Coordinates of C-alpha atoms in Angstrom, one line a residue:
X484 CA -13.6 -4.7 16.9
X485 CA -11.1 -7.6 17.2
X486 CA -8.3 -6.0 15.1
X487 CA -6.2 -9.2 15.0
X488 CA -9.0 -11.2 13.6
X489 CA -9.9 -8.5 11.1
X490 CA -6.4 -8.2 9.9
X491 CA -6.0 -11.9 9.3
X492 CA -9.4 -12.2 7.6
X493 CA -8.9 -9.3 5.3
X494 CA -5.4 -10.3 4.2
X495 CA -6.6 -13.9 3.7
X496 CA -9.6 -12.9 1.6
X497 CA -7.7 -10.5 -0.5
X498 CA -5.0 -13.1 -1.1
X499 CA -7.4 -15.4 -2.7
X500 CA -7.7 -12.9 -5.6
X501 CA -4.8 -13.6 -7.9
X502 CA -3.7 -16.7 -6.0
X503 CA -1.2 -18.3 -8.4
X504 CA -1.5 -22.1 -8.8
X505 CA 2.3 -22.3 -9.3
X506 CA 2.8 -20.5 -5.9
X507 CA 2.3 -17.1 -4.3
X508 CA 0.4 -14.3 -5.8
X509 CA 0.2 -12.9 -9.3
X510 CA -2.0 -9.9 -9.7
X511 CA -0.9 -7.7 -12.6
X512 CA -2.1 -4.3 -13.7
X513 CA -5.4 -4.3 -15.7
X514 CA -5.9 -8.1 -15.4
X515 CA -9.3 -9.4 -14.3
X516 CA -7.8 -10.4 -10.9
X517 CA -6.5 -6.9 -10.4
X518 CA -10.0 -5.4 -11.1
X519 CA -11.6 -8.0 -8.8
X520 CA -9.2 -7.0 -6.0
X521 CA -10.0 -3.3 -6.4
X522 CA -13.7 -4.0 -6.4
X523 CA -13.2 -6.1 -3.2
X524 CA -11.5 -3.2 -1.5
X525 CA -14.2 -0.8 -2.7
X526 CA -16.9 -3.0 -1.2
X527 CA -15.0 -3.2 2.1
X528 CA -14.7 0.6 2.2
X529 CA -18.3 1.2 1.4
X530 CA -19.5 -1.3 4.0
X531 CA -17.3 0.7 6.5
X532 CA -19.2 3.9 5.6
X533 CA -16.7 5.5 3.3
X534 CA -17.6 7.1 0.0
X535 CA -15.7 5.6 -2.9
X536 CA -14.6 6.4 -6.4
X537 CA -12.1 5.4 -9.1
X538 CA -10.0 8.0 -10.9
X539 CA -9.5 7.8 -14.7
X540 CA -6.7 5.2 -14.6
X541 CA -8.0 2.9 -11.8
X542 CA -6.7 4.3 -8.5
X543 CA -9.4 3.6 -5.9
X544 CA -10.3 6.2 -3.2
X545 CA -12.4 5.8 0.0
X546 CA -13.2 8.9 2.0
X547 CA -14.5 9.6 5.5
X548 CA -15.5 13.2 5.6
X549 CA -14.1 15.4 8.4
X550 CA -16.5 17.2 10.7
X551 CA -14.6 20.5 11.2
X552 CA -11.9 20.7 8.5
X553 CA -13.3 18.6 5.7
X554 CA -11.1 20.4 3.1
X555 CA -8.0 19.0 4.9
X556 CA -7.3 15.4 4.1
X557 CA -5.1 12.8 5.8
X558 CA -4.4 9.9 3.4
X559 CA -3.0 6.4 3.8
X560 CA -2.7 3.4 1.4
X561 CA -0.4 1.6 -1.0
X562 CA -0.6 -0.4 -4.3
X563 CA -2.8 -3.4 -5.1
X564 CA -0.7 -5.0 -7.8
X565 CA 2.0 -7.7 -7.2
X566 CA 5.1 -9.1 -8.9
X567 CA 4.8 -12.4 -10.6
X568 CA 4.7 -15.3 -8.1
X569 CA 5.0 -12.7 -5.3
X570 CA 3.9 -12.8 -1.7
X571 CA 0.6 -11.9 0.0
X572 CA 1.8 -8.7 1.8
X573 CA 3.8 -6.4 -0.5
X574 CA 1.5 -3.6 -1.4
X575 CA -1.8 -5.0 -0.4
X576 CA -1.0 -5.0 3.3
X577 CA -0.7 -1.2 3.1
X578 CA -4.1 -1.0 1.5
X579 CA -5.8 -3.4 4.0
X580 CA -4.1 -1.7 6.9
X581 CA -5.3 1.8 5.8
X582 CA -8.9 0.5 5.5
X583 CA -8.8 -1.3 8.9
X584 CA -7.1 1.6 10.7
X585 CA -9.8 4.1 9.5
X586 CA -12.6 1.6 10.2
X587 CA -11.3 1.2 13.7
X588 CA -11.0 4.9 14.3
X589 CA -14.5 5.6 13.0
X590 CA -16.0 2.9 15.2
X591 CA -14.0 4.0 18.2
X592 CA -14.0 7.8 18.0
X593 CA -16.6 8.7 15.3
X594 CA -15.8 10.9 12.4
X595 CA -12.5 12.8 12.4
X596 CA -12.0 16.6 12.4
X597 CA -10.0 16.3 9.1
X598 CA -11.1 14.0 6.3
X599 CA -9.5 10.5 6.2
X600 CA -8.9 8.9 2.9
X601 CA -7.7 5.5 1.7
X602 CA -6.0 5.1 -1.6
X603 CA -5.5 1.7 -3.3
X604 CA -3.1 2.6 -6.1
X605 CA -3.4 0.9 -9.5
X606 CA 0.2 -0.1 -10.0
X607 CA 3.7 0.2 -8.6
X608 CA 5.7 -2.9 -9.5
X609 CA 6.2 -2.7 -13.3
X610 CA 5.6 -6.5 -13.5
X611 CA 3.3 -6.6 -16.6
X612 CA 4.2 -3.6 -18.6
X613 CA 7.5 -1.7 -18.8
X614 CA 6.3 1.2 -16.6
X615 CA 6.4 1.7 -12.9
X616 CA 4.5 3.8 -10.3
X617 CA 1.6 4.2 -12.8
X618 CA -0.8 4.7 -9.9
X619 CA 1.1 7.2 -7.8
X620 CA 2.4 9.1 -10.8
X621 CA -1.1 9.7 -12.1
X622 CA -2.2 10.7 -8.6
X623 CA 0.4 13.5 -8.5
X624 CA 0.0 14.4 -12.2
X625 CA 3.5 13.2 -13.2
X626 CA 2.4 10.3 -15.5
X627 CA 3.1 10.8 -19.2
X628 CA 0.7 9.5 -21.8
X629 CA 3.4 9.1 -24.4
X630 CA 5.4 6.7 -22.1
X631 CA 2.7 4.0 -22.3
X632 CA 0.8 4.6 -25.5
X633 CA 2.9 2.1 -27.5
X634 CA 4.0 -0.4 -24.8
X635 CA 2.7 -4.0 -24.5
X636 CA 3.1 -6.9 -22.1
X637 CA 5.1 -10.1 -22.9
X638 CA 2.2 -11.5 -24.8
X639 CA 2.0 -8.5 -27.0
X640 CA -1.2 -7.2 -25.4
X641 CA -1.2 -3.4 -25.5
X642 CA -1.3 -1.3 -22.3
X643 CA -4.0 1.0 -23.7
X644 CA -6.3 -1.8 -24.8
X645 CA -6.1 -3.5 -21.4
X646 CA -6.7 -0.2 -19.6
X647 CA -9.8 0.5 -21.7
X648 CA -11.0 -3.1 -21.4
X649 CA -11.3 -2.6 -17.7
X650 CA -13.2 0.6 -18.1
X651 CA -10.4 3.1 -17.5
X652 CA -8.6 5.6 -19.7
X653 CA -6.0 8.4 -19.5
X654 CA -6.4 11.2 -17.0
X655 CA -7.7 14.5 -18.3
X656 CA -4.7 16.6 -19.5
X657 CA -6.1 19.5 -17.6
X658 CA -6.1 17.6 -14.3
X659 CA -4.3 19.5 -11.5
X660 CA -2.6 18.5 -8.3
X661 CA -5.0 18.2 -5.3
X662 CA -4.5 21.0 -2.7
X663 CA -6.4 19.3 0.2
X664 CA -3.9 16.6 1.2
X665 CA -2.1 17.5 4.4
X666 CA -0.4 14.1 5.1
X667 CA 0.2 10.8 3.5
X668 CA 1.3 7.7 5.5
X669 CA 2.2 4.4 3.8
X670 CA 2.6 1.2 5.8
X671 CA 4.6 -1.6 4.3
X672 CA 6.5 -4.8 5.2
X673 CA 10.2 -4.0 5.5
X674 CA 11.3 -6.4 2.7
X675 CA 14.6 -6.8 4.6
X676 CA 15.7 -8.3 7.9
X677 CA 16.8 -5.3 10.0
X678 CA 13.7 -5.2 12.3
X679 CA 13.7 -9.0 12.8
X680 CA 17.4 -9.1 13.5
X681 CA 17.1 -6.3 16.1
X682 CA 13.9 -7.8 17.6
X683 CA 11.8 -4.7 16.8
X684 CA 8.1 -4.4 15.8
X685 CA 8.0 -1.1 14.0
X686 CA 10.3 0.9 11.7
X687 CA 9.6 4.6 11.4
X688 CA 11.0 5.5 7.9
X689 CA 12.7 8.9 7.6
X690 CA 14.3 8.5 4.2
X691 CA 14.0 6.4 1.0
X692 CA 17.4 5.7 -0.5
X693 CA 18.5 7.1 -3.9
X694 CA 19.4 4.6 -6.6
X695 CA 21.8 4.4 -9.5
X696 CA 21.5 1.5 -11.9
X697 CA 24.0 0.7 -14.6
X698 CA 24.5 -1.8 -17.4
X699 CA 28.1 -2.5 -18.5
X700 CA 29.3 -4.4 -21.4
X701 CA 32.9 -5.6 -21.0
X702 CA 34.7 -6.8 -24.2
X703 CA 37.8 -8.8 -24.5
X704 CA 38.6 -11.7 -26.9
X705 CA 37.0 -15.2 -27.0
X706 CA 39.6 -17.9 -27.6
X707 CA 40.4 -21.5 -27.1
X708 CA 40.6 -22.5 -23.5
X709 CA 43.4 -25.1 -24.0
X710 CA 45.7 -23.3 -26.5
X711 CA 45.6 -19.7 -25.2
X712 CA 48.3 -19.2 -22.6
X713 CA 47.1 -17.3 -19.5
X714 CA 49.4 -14.3 -20.2
X715 CA 48.0 -13.8 -23.7
X716 CA 44.3 -13.8 -22.8
X717 CA 41.8 -10.9 -22.8
X718 CA 39.5 -12.7 -20.4
X719 CA 36.3 -10.7 -19.8
X720 CA 35.2 -12.8 -16.8
X721 CA 38.5 -12.3 -15.1
X722 CA 38.3 -8.5 -15.6
X723 CA 34.7 -8.5 -14.3
X724 CA 35.7 -10.5 -11.2
X725 CA 38.4 -7.9 -10.5
X726 CA 35.9 -5.1 -10.9
X727 CA 33.2 -6.7 -8.8
X728 CA 35.7 -7.4 -6.0
X729 CA 37.2 -3.9 -6.0
X730 CA 33.9 -2.1 -6.0
X731 CA 32.3 -4.2 -3.3
X732 CA 35.4 -4.0 -1.2
X733 CA 35.2 -0.2 -1.4
X734 CA 31.5 -0.3 -0.5
X735 CA 32.3 -2.4 2.5
X736 CA 34.9 0.2 3.6
X737 CA 32.4 3.0 3.3
X738 CA 29.8 1.0 5.2
X739 CA 26.1 1.4 5.9
X740 CA 23.8 2.7 4.6
X741 CA 25.6 2.4 1.2
X742 CA 24.8 -0.8 -0.7
X743 CA 26.1 -2.0 -4.0
X744 CA 25.0 -5.1 -6.0
X745 CA 26.1 -6.8 -9.2
X746 CA 22.9 -8.6 -9.8
X747 CA 23.0 -9.7 -13.4
X748 CA 26.0 -11.3 -15.1
X749 CA 25.9 -12.8 -18.6
X750 CA 29.3 -14.1 -20.0
X751 CA 29.7 -14.9 -23.7
X752 CA 30.0 -17.4 -25.2
X753 CA 29.3 -19.0 -21.8
X754 CA 30.7 -22.4 -22.5
X755 CA 33.2 -24.6 -20.7
X756 CA 36.1 -24.6 -23.1
X757 CA 36.2 -21.0 -24.4
X758 CA 37.9 -18.0 -22.8
X759 CA 34.9 -15.6 -22.4
X760 CA 35.3 -12.6 -24.7
X761 CA 32.4 -10.6 -23.4
X762 CA 30.5 -10.0 -20.1
X763 CA 27.3 -8.0 -19.7
X764 CA 26.7 -7.0 -16.1
X765 CA 24.6 -4.7 -14.0
X766 CA 25.5 -2.6 -11.0
X767 CA 23.0 -1.2 -8.5
X768 CA 24.1 1.5 -5.9
X769 CA 22.0 2.9 -3.2
X770 CA 22.5 5.5 -0.4
X771 CA 20.3 7.9 1.6
X772 CA 22.7 10.8 0.9
X773 CA 22.7 12.0 -2.7
X774 CA 26.2 13.5 -2.6
X775 CA 27.7 10.4 -1.1
X776 CA 25.8 8.2 -3.7
X777 CA 27.2 10.4 -6.5
X778 CA 30.7 10.2 -5.0
X779 CA 30.7 6.4 -4.6
X780 CA 29.2 5.9 -8.1
X781 CA 31.9 8.1 -9.7
X782 CA 34.6 6.1 -7.8
X783 CA 33.1 2.8 -8.9
X784 CA 33.0 4.0 -12.5
X785 CA 36.7 5.0 -12.2
X786 CA 37.7 1.6 -10.8
X787 CA 35.8 -0.3 -13.5
X788 CA 37.5 1.8 -16.3
X789 CA 40.9 1.5 -14.7
X790 CA 40.7 -2.3 -14.4
X791 CA 39.4 -2.6 -17.9
X792 CA 42.4 -0.7 -19.2
X793 CA 44.9 -2.8 -17.1
X794 CA 43.4 -6.0 -18.6
X795 CA 43.2 -4.7 -22.2
X796 CA 39.5 -4.8 -22.2
X797 CA 36.9 -2.3 -23.6
X798 CA 34.0 -1.2 -21.5
X799 CA 30.7 0.4 -22.4
X800 CA 28.6 2.0 -19.7
X801 CA 24.9 2.9 -19.5
X802 CA 23.5 4.7 -16.5
X803 CA 19.8 4.0 -17.0
X804 CA 18.4 4.9 -13.5
X805 CA 19.4 7.9 -11.4
X806 CA 16.8 8.4 -8.6
X807 CA 17.6 10.8 -5.9
X808 CA 17.1 10.0 -2.2
X809 CA 13.7 11.1 -0.9
X810 CA 13.5 12.4 2.7
X811 CA 10.3 11.9 4.6
X812 CA 8.5 14.9 6.2
X813 CA 9.9 15.5 9.7
X814 CA 6.5 16.5 11.1
X815 CA 4.8 13.3 9.9
X816 CA 7.8 11.2 11.1
X817 CA 7.5 12.8 14.5
X818 CA 3.8 12.1 14.6
X819 CA 4.4 8.4 13.9
X820 CA 7.3 8.2 16.4
X821 CA 5.1 9.8 19.0
X822 CA 2.4 7.2 18.3
X823 CA 4.8 4.3 18.6
X824 CA 6.3 5.6 21.9
X825 CA 2.9 5.9 23.4
X826 CA 2.1 2.4 22.4
X827 CA 5.2 1.0 24.0
X828 CA 6.1 -1.0 21.0
X829 CA 9.8 -1.7 20.1
X830 CA 10.9 0.5 17.2
X831 CA 13.7 2.3 15.4
X832 CA 13.9 5.2 13.0
X833 CA 15.4 3.8 9.8
X834 CA 15.6 4.4 6.0
X835 CA 14.1 2.3 3.2
X836 CA 16.5 0.7 0.8
X837 CA 13.6 -0.3 -1.5
X838 CA 11.5 2.1 -3.6
X839 CA 7.9 2.8 -2.7
X840 CA 5.0 4.9 -3.9
X841 CA 5.9 7.3 -1.0
X842 CA 8.9 8.5 -3.0
X843 CA 6.6 9.7 -5.8
X844 CA 4.2 11.3 -3.4
X845 CA 6.7 12.9 -0.9
X846 CA 7.9 15.8 -3.2
X847 CA 4.2 17.0 -3.4
X848 CA 2.7 16.2 0.0
X849 CA 4.0 15.7 3.6
X850 CA 4.8 12.0 3.6
X851 CA 6.2 9.3 5.9
X852 CA 6.2 5.5 6.1
X853 CA 5.9 2.7 8.7
X854 CA 7.6 -0.7 8.4
X855 CA 6.7 -4.0 10.0
X856 CA 9.2 -6.9 10.1
X857 CA 9.6 -9.4 7.3
X858 CA 10.4 -13.0 8.4
X859 CA 13.9 -13.8 7.2
X860 CA 13.8 -10.6 5.2
X861 CA 12.0 -12.4 2.3
X862 CA 9.9 -10.5 -0.2
X863 CA 8.8 -10.7 -3.8
X864 CA 8.5 -14.5 -3.1
X865 CA 5.7 -16.9 -2.1
X866 CA 7.6 -17.3 1.2
X867 CA 7.0 -13.6 2.1
X868 CA 5.6 -13.6 5.6
X869 CA 5.0 -11.4 8.7
X870 CA 3.5 -12.7 12.0
X871 CA -0.1 -11.7 12.6
X872 CA 1.1 -10.0 15.8
X873 CA 3.4 -7.7 13.9
X874 CA 0.8 -7.0 11.2
X875 CA -1.7 -6.1 13.8
X876 CA 0.9 -3.9 15.7
X877 CA 1.5 -2.1 12.4
X878 CA -2.3 -1.3 12.0
X879 CA -2.4 -0.1 15.6
X880 CA 0.5 2.3 15.1
X881 CA -1.0 3.5 11.8
X882 CA -4.3 4.1 13.5
X883 CA -2.6 6.0 16.3
X884 CA -0.7 8.2 13.9
X885 CA -3.8 8.9 11.8
X886 CA -5.7 9.8 15.0
X887 CA -3.0 12.3 15.9
X888 CA -3.1 13.8 12.4
X889 CA -6.8 13.8 11.8
X890 CA -8.6 13.9 15.2
X891 CA -6.5 16.4 17.0
X892 CA -6.7 20.1 16.7

């Protein structure tokens, strides 16, 4: 098996499904291209000798039965959906890599002692409907029917009607968590530039950072830009600038792995000759340590309120996401690290600053992740790219880790 050629051919073929004429990939949940991609993977799995099935909501599974401990399952995979105008690797590389790693192992060593299973999850990105992790949340019995029954996409098409159009429906309310899964390994592009900057091929992920996301509305007073003296102004943009500077400076003082981002800023009335009377802005804070994340967020809130008071501004705050850090399983991390060391590839143990399906699965099953480099750290963009050498190295490491987990006593 020429793994390098297989990786290139599989990614290329899969990337034709949902190829966006305006650039990149657009493959959204329950669209026809999404269904076609799942059926493409199903055919590949069946050709490789795996038995396949879809669950109620459209997660796809491919299974290679174990010879000695078939009731113990080692699983790998990722999500098949994309963002709008995304790249060709986010999500689907993890699905393709799981399929190719298991195909390689079966062709090289025969059937495993423990069962090996690929999962191609229905959705992770939240790009079409206002819901995220629909695939993995259904897999671990965390999805709530009431969260999606009334939602629709930007064209007003309902979630439920599209799900049923593709032949799927809600999971049985009596569905219970599977008890056979002994390990889950997800491989993914890094979506950052740490591995590339440090000239490394593999990242062994030991933690997924927690996230807090806020929306603030800062209110001052809109007024004439020419007739309102500087000392008399209640300038919301000036207050925001002070807040942004103070919070980011504090984040820089505390250092890695803390990150803080003011990603969306909307001043009103947003015109050249009016002192802005209102600013809506967001703040995203992430850290691998939950206590330190809480501490920094509280300090940031205090700074924002203090600066608002000093500049005679009112501030409203909405903390709308508060996700805790998710540590990876030490045993699975060690198995991956052992596989990388034996391969001689350059690697580091690192955390993930982005969210992944693994953070939903990890509280239920022993879980860890593998990263491969992203060129220039670009992702969620048509320019998203990883060299074929690094993509192949990732599949080799995944296969070696799955071998240790499923073929060894």
